[in-house]
Coordinates of C-alpha atoms and ligand atoms in Angstrom, one line a residue:
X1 CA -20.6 -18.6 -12.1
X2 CA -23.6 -18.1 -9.2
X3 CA -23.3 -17.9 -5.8
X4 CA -24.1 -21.7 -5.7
X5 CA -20.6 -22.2 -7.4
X6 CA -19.3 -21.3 -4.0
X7 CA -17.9 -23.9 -1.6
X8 CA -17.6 -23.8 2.2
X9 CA -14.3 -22.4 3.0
X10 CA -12.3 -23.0 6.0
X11 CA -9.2 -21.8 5.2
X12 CA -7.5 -20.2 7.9
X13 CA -6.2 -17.0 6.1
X14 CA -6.6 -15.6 3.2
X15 CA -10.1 -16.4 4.9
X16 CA -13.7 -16.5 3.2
X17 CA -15.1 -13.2 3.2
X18 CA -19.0 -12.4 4.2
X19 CA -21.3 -13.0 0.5
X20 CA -23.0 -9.8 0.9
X21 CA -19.9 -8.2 0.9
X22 CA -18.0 -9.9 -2.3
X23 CA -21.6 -9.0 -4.1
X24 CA -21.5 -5.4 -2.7
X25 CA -17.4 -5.3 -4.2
X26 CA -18.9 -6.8 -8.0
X27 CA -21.7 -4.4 -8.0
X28 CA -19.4 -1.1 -7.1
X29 CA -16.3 -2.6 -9.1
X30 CA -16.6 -0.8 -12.0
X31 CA -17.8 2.7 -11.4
X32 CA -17.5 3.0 -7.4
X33 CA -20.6 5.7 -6.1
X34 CA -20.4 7.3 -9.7
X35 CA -16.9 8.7 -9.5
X36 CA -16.6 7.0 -13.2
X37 CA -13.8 4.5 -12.1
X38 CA -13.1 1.4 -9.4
X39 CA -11.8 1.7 -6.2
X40 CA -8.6 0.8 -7.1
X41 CA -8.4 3.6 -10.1
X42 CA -8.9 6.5 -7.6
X43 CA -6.0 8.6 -6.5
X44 CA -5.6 8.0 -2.4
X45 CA -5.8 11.1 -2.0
X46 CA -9.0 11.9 -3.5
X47 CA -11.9 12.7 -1.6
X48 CA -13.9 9.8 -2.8
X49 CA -11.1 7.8 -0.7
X50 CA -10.4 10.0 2.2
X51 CA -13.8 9.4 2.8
X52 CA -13.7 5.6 2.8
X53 CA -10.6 5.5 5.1
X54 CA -12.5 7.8 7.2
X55 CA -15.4 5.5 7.4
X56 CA -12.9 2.1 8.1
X57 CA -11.6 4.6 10.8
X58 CA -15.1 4.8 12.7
X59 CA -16.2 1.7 11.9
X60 CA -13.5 -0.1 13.8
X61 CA -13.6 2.1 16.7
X62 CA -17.5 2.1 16.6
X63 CA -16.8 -1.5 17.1
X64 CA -14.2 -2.0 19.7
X65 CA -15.8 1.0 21.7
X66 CA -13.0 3.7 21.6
X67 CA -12.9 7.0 21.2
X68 CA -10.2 9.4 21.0
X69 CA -7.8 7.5 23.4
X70 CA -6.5 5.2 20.7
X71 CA -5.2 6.2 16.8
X72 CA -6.2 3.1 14.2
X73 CA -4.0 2.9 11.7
X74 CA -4.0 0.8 7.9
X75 CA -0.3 -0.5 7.4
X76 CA 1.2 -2.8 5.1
X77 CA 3.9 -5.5 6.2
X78 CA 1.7 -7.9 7.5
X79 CA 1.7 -9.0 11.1
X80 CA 4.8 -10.1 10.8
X81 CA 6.4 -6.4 10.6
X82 CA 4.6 -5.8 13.8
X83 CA 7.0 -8.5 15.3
X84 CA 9.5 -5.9 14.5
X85 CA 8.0 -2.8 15.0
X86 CA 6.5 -3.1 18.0
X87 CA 9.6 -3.2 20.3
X88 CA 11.6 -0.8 18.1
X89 CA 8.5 1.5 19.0
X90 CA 7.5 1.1 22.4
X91 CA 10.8 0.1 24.4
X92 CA 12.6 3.5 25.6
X93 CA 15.6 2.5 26.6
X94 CA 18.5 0.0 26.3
X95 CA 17.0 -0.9 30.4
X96 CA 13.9 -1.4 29.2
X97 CA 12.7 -4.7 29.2
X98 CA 9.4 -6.2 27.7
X99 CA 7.7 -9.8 28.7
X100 CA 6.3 -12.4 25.8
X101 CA 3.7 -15.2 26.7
X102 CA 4.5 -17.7 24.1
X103 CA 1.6 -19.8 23.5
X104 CA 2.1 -20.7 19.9
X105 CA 3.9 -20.7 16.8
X106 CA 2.9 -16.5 16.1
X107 CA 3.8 -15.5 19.2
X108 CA 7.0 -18.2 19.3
X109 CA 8.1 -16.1 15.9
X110 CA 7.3 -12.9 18.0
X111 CA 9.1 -14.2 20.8
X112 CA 12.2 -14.2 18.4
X113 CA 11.8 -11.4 16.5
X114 CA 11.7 -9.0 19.6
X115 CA 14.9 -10.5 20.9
X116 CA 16.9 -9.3 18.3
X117 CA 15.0 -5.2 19.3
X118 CA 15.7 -5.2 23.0
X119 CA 15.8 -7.1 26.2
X120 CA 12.9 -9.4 25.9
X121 CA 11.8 -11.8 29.0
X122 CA 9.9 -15.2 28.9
X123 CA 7.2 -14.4 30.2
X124 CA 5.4 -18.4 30.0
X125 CA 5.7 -20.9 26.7
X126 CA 3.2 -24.1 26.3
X127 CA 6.4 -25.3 23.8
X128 CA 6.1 -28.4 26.0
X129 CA 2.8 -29.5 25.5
X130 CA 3.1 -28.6 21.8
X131 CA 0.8 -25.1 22.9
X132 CA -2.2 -27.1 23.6
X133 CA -3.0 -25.0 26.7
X134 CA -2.7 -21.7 28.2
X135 CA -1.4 -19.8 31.3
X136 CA -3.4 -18.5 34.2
X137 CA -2.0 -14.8 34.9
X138 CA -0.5 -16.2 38.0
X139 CA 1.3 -18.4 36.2
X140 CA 3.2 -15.4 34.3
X141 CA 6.9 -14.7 35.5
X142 CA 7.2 -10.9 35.1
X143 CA 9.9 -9.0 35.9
X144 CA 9.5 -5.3 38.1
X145 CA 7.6 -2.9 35.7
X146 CA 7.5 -4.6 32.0
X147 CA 7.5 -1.4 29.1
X148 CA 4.6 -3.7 27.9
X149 CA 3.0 -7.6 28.0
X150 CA 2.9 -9.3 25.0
X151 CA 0.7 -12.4 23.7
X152 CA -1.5 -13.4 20.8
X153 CA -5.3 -13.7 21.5
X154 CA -5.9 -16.4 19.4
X155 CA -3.1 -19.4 17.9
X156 CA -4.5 -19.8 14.7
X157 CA -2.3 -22.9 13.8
X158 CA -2.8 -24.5 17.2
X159 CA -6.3 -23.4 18.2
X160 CA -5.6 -22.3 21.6
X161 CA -7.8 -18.9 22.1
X162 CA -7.5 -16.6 25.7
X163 CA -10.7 -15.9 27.5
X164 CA -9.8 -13.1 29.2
X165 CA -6.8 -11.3 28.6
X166 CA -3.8 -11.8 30.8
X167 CA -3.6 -9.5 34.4
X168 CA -0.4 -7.6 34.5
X169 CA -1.2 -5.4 37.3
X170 CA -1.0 -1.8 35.2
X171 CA 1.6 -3.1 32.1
X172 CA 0.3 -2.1 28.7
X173 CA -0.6 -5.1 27.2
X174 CA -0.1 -5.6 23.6
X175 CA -2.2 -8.0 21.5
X176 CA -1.7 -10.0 18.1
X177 CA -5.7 -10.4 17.4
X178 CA -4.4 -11.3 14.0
X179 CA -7.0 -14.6 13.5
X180 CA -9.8 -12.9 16.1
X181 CA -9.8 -9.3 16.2
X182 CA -13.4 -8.3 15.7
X183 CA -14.8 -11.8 16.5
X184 CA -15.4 -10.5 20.0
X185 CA -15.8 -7.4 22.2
X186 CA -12.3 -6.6 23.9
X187 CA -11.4 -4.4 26.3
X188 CA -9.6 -1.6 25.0
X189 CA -8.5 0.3 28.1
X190 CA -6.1 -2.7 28.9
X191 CA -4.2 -2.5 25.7
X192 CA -1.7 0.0 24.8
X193 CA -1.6 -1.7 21.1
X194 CA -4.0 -4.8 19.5
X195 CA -3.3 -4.9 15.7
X196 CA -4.4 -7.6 13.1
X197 CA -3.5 -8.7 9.6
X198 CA -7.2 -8.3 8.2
X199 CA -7.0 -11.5 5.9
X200 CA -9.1 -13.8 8.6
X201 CA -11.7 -11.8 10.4
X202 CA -11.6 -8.3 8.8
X203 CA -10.8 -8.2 5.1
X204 CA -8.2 -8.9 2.6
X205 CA -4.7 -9.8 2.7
X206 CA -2.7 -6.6 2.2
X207 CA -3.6 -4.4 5.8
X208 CA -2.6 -4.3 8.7
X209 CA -4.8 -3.0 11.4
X210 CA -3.0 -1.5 14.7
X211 CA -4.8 0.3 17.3
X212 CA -2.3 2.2 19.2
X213 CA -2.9 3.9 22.8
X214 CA -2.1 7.6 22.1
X215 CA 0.2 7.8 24.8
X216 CA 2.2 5.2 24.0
X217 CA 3.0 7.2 20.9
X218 CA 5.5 9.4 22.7
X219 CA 7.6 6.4 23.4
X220 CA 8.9 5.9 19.6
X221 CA 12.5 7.2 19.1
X222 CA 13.0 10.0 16.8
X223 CA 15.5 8.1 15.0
X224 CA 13.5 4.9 13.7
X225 CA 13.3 4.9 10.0
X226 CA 9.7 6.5 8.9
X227 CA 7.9 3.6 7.8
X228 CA 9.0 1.9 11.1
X229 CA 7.6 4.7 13.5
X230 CA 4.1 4.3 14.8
X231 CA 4.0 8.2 14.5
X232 CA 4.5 8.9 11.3
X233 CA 1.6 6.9 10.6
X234 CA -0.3 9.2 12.7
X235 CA 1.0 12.2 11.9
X236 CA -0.1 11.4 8.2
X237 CA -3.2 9.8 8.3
X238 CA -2.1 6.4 7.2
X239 CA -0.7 7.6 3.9
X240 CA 3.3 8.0 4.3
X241 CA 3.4 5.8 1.4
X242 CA 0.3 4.7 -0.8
X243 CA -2.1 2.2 1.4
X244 CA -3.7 -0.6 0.3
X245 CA -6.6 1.5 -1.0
X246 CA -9.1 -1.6 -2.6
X247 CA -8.5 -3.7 0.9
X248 CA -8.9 -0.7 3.7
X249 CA -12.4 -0.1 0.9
X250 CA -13.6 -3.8 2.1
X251 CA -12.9 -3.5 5.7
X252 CA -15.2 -0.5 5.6
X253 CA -17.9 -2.5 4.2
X254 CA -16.9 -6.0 6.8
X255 CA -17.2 -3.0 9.6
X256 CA -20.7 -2.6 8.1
X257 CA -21.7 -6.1 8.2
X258 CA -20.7 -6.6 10.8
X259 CA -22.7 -3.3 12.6
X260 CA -25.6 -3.5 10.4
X261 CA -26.2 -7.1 9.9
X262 CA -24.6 -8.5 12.5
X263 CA -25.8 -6.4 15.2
X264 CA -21.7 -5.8 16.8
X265 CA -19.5 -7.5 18.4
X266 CA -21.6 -9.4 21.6
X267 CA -23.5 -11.0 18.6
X268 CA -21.2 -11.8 16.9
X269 CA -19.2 -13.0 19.5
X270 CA -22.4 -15.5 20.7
X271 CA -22.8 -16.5 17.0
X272 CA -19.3 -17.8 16.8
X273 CA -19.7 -19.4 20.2
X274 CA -23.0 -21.1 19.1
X275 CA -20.8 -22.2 15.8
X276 CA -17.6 -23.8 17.6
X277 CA -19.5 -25.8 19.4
X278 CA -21.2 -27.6 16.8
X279 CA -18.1 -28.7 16.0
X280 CA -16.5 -29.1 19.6
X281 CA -19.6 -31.1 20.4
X282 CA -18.7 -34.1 17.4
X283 CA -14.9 -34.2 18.8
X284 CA -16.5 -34.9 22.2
X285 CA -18.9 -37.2 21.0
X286 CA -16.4 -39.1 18.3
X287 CA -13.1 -39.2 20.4
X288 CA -12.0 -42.3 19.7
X289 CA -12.0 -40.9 16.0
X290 CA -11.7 -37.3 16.8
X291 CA -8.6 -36.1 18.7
X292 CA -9.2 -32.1 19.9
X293 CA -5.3 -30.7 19.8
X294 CA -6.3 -27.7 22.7
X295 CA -7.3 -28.3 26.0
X296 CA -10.8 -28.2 26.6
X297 CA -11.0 -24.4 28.4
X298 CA -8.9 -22.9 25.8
X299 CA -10.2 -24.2 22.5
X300 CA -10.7 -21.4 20.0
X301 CA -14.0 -20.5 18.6
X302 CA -11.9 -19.4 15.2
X303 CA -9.3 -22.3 14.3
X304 CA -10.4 -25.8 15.3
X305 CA -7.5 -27.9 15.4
X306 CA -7.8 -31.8 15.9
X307 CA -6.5 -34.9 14.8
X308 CA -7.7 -38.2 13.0
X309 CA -6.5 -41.9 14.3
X310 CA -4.0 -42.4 11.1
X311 CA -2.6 -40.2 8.2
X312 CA -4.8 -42.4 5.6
X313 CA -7.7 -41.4 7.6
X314 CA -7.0 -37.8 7.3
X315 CA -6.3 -38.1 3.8
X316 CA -9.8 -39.6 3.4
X317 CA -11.7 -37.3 4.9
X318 CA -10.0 -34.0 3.6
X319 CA -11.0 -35.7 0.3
X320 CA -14.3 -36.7 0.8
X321 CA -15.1 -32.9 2.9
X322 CA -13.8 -32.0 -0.7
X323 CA -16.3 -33.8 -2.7
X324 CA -19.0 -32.1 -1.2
X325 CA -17.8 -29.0 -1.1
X326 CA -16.1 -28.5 2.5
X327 CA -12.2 -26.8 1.3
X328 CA -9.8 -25.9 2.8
X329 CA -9.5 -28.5 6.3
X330 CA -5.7 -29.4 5.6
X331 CA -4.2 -29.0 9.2
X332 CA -0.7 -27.1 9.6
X333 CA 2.2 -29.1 9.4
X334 CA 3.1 -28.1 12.7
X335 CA 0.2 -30.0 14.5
X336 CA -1.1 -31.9 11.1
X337 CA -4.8 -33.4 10.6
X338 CA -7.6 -31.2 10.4
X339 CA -8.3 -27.3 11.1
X340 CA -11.4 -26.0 10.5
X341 CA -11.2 -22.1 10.5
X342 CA -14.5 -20.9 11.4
X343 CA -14.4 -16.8 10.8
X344 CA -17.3 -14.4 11.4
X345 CA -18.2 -14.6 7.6
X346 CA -18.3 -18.5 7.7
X347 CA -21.8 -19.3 8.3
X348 CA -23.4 -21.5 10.6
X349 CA -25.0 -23.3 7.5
X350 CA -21.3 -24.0 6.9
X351 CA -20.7 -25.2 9.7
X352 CA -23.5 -27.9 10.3
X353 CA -22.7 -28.9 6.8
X354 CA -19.3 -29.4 8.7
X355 CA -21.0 -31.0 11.5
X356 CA -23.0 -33.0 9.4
X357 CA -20.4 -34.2 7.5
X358 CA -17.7 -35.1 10.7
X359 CA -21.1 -37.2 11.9
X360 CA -21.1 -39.5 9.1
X361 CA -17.4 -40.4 8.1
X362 CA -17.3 -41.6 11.8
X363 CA -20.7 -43.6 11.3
X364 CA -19.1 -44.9 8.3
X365 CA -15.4 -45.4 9.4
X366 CA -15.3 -46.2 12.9
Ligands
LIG401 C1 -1.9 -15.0 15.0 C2 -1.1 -14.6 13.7 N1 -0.1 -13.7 13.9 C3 0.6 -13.3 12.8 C4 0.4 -13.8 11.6 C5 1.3 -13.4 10.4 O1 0.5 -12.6 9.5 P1 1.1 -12.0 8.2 O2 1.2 -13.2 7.2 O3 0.1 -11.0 7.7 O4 2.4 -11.4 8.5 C6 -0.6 -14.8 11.4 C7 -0.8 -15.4 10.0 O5 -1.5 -16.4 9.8 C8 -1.3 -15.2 12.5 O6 -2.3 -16.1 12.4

């Protein structure tokens, strides 16, 4: 097996992860920095590790720009325990209420998990227009003094991404950045919490990034079961139970990549941008083949959604992208055809290959 075994993968999570990264992971694998064993042999508590978590620590606020104002933590649960967790954790009171923008199928299941923790307001849903589009803030229905303001920066099944995030005069706003945290620079001082499974942008399936405004930490109840209580986390350094040691080990080294080869988060961010609309620029061009499933302005630079004229059509082109080597297009069930999940660590070789490819099957099938 070489690296010219590989294919071009657009799946849209478990995601591809950066080459020099999967080659750094094979070369360390068996005896990681001479400690005699793999990463994944090493007690959690050894220093070897400590100093690895340490180093996923800085690397992520090195990143996003923070400092001592917010804790990072490494949890397990997937996003989807943040559903949970987050309005056990940060509502106060049985009066407190919290608002959800609803923009798409994560934040929809969200939307409904909170309900069940609390007093949880509509805030705006796109549910209509099958979340194709996006609210302006003034398009928001808040109540007096939310205990926070929910939505997800990026739909990854629907491919609707925010430019900005949402105004909500001085509510903490909380962010699912599951499918773009580190694709971007984001500004930390308006969010109390932005947390990410890492399988898309920052690693493997298996962590749970959350990036919690310290004072917001005073809000959890004393009563919450441990695992459920932001500050336990805290209080013990990410390790209440054992953490997914191997995957906190490759965010460290993504955070690298992305610093040292990368150059940050503004490239990175213009690299992605140069990327979607490679691809943005065929739907445009190809319409009458091509159908874009987000609204122009709000089209994701991550997860390009769109849609082919018939099923038979789509069926064709996922298997001819798979005959040379373009995986993983299937669109979600949800909103069907094609998505093409375009990650930091998918290349923009990949993508014009992509490109290349959409160019084609229209010459050939329209
Ligand atoms: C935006 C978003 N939020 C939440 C989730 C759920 O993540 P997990 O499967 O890690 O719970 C996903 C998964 O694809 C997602 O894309």
């Amino acid at each position: 097996m070489t690296t010219a075994d590989r294919t071009y993968n657009f799946s849209a999570g478990p995601a591809t992860i950066p080459l020099k990264v999967l080659q750094q992971i094979q070369q360390e694998l068996l005896n990681f920095k001479g400690c005699g064993a793999s990463i994944m042999e090493i007690s959690h508590r050894s220093a070897t590790f400590i100093e690895v978590l340490d180093s996923a620590r800085a690397g992520i606020k090195q990143l996003l720009e923070i400092d001592d104002s917010h804790e990072v933590l490494f949890l397990q649960g997937g996003s989807r325990l943040q559903f949970s967790m987050i309005p056990m954790n940060l509502l106060r009171s049985a009066e407190d209420r919290a608002a959800y923008i609803v923009s798409g199928t994560w934040s929809q299941k969200a939307y409904d998990e909170a309900s069940g923790a609390g007093n949880i307001d509509l805030a705006w849903s796109g549910k209509m227009s099958n979340f194709n589009t996006l609210p302006a803030s003034s398009d928001l229905s808040l109540s007096d003094d939310p205990a926070f303001l929910y939505y997800a920066s990026n739909e990854t099944i629907h491919g609707v991404q925010f430019k900005e995030p949402p105004e909500a005069n001085n509510t903490a706003l909380v962010c699912d950045a599951s499918s773009d945290f580190l694709s971007r620079p984001i500004d930390m001082q308006r969010h109390g919490i932005v947390y990410a499974c890492a399988q898309k942008n920052a690693g493997p399936a298996g962590v749970t990034i959350v990036v919690i405004r310290k004072d917001l930490l005073d809000r959890s109840k004393a009563n919450l079961p441990g695992y459920l209580n932001f500050k336990t986390h805290v209080e013990q350094n990410s390790m209440f139970n054992t953490p997914p040691t191997f995957g906190i080990y490759v965010i460290d080294l993504i955070c690298q990549w992305l610093i040292n080869d990368m150059g940050g988060l503004k490239q990175i961010a213009e690299y992605n941008l140069t990327k979607a609309n490679l691809i943005y620029e065929i739907i445009d061009q190809c319409s009458d083949m091509y159908r874009g499933h987000a609204e122009h302005e709000h089209r994701s630079k991550m997860n390009i959604s769109f849609n082919l004229t018939s099923d038979e059509l789509t069926a064709k082109f996922l298997r001819e992208a798979g005959q040379q080597g373009l995986n993983s297009l299937k669109g979600h069930r949800s909103v069907g055809g094609i998505r093409a999940s375009i990650y930091n660590a998918m290349s923009q070789e990949g993508v014009l290959a992509l490109r290349d490819f959409m160019k084609s099957f229209y010459t050939q099938n329209s």
